[in-house]
Tab-separated table of C-alpha atoms in Angstrom:
chain	number	residue	atom	x	y	z
F	1	MET	CA	93.163	99.989	85.976
F	2	ALA	CA	95.023	101.187	89.013
F	3	TRP	CA	92.089	103.299	90.066
F	4	TYR	CA	89.671	100.342	89.939
F	5	SER	CA	92.121	98.054	91.678
F	6	PHE	CA	92.698	100.556	94.434
F	7	TRP	CA	88.950	101.013	95.169
F	8	GLY	CA	88.210	97.416	94.867
F	9	SER	CA	90.914	96.729	97.348
F	10	ALA	CA	89.451	99.266	99.692
F	11	ALA	CA	85.948	97.706	99.340
F	12	ALA	CA	87.312	94.229	99.993
F	13	GLY	CA	89.160	95.440	103.112
F	14	VAL	CA	86.048	97.129	104.478
F	15	ALA	CA	83.935	94.071	103.719
F	16	ALA	CA	86.485	91.869	105.532
F	17	MET	CA	86.255	94.075	108.565
F	18	VAL	CA	82.478	94.015	108.535
F	19	VAL	CA	82.224	90.236	108.534
F	20	THR	CA	82.619	89.727	112.282
F	21	SER	CA	80.823	86.419	112.874
F	22	THR	CA	82.802	83.420	114.145
F	23	ALA	CA	80.845	80.989	112.004
F	24	ASP	CA	82.781	78.774	109.563
F	25	TRP	CA	81.315	80.453	106.586
F	26	ALA	CA	82.321	83.874	107.925
F	27	ARG	CA	85.940	82.796	108.434
F	28	SER	CA	86.024	81.343	104.858
F	29	LEU	CA	84.482	84.583	103.542
F	30	ARG	CA	86.907	86.794	105.446
F	31	LYS	CA	89.866	84.758	104.218
F	32	THR	CA	88.697	85.102	100.608
F	33	LEU	CA	88.134	88.855	101.037
F	34	VAL	CA	91.637	89.349	102.450
F	35	LEU	CA	93.203	87.387	99.629
F	36	ALA	CA	91.120	89.406	97.066
F	37	GLN	CA	92.347	92.622	98.729
F	38	LEU	CA	96.010	91.516	98.522
F	39	THR	CA	95.645	90.600	94.920
F	40	LEU	CA	93.995	93.941	94.104
F	41	GLN	CA	96.733	95.865	95.949
F	42	ILE	CA	99.412	94.005	93.940
F	43	THR	CA	97.529	94.743	90.787
F	44	ALA	CA	97.260	98.447	91.629
F	45	ALA	CA	100.951	98.697	92.509
F	46	THR	CA	101.883	96.901	89.260
F	47	ALA	CA	99.727	99.175	87.169
F	48	ILE	CA	101.226	102.266	88.800
F	49	VAL	CA	104.760	101.096	88.293
F	50	ALA	CA	103.953	100.112	84.664
F	51	GLN	CA	102.711	103.618	83.874
F	52	ALA	CA	105.793	105.306	85.357
């Protein structure tokens, strides 16, 4: 689970960096991607600590 969360977080981060438009839909999408990245990072950290 940590592996998938880690790579999902990386993909969300890259996608958030790629969306560079200043349109309202792009701002909303970027915000959603950043929140998804944060959630996946927390999930990965929790999975790693739970396995220790």
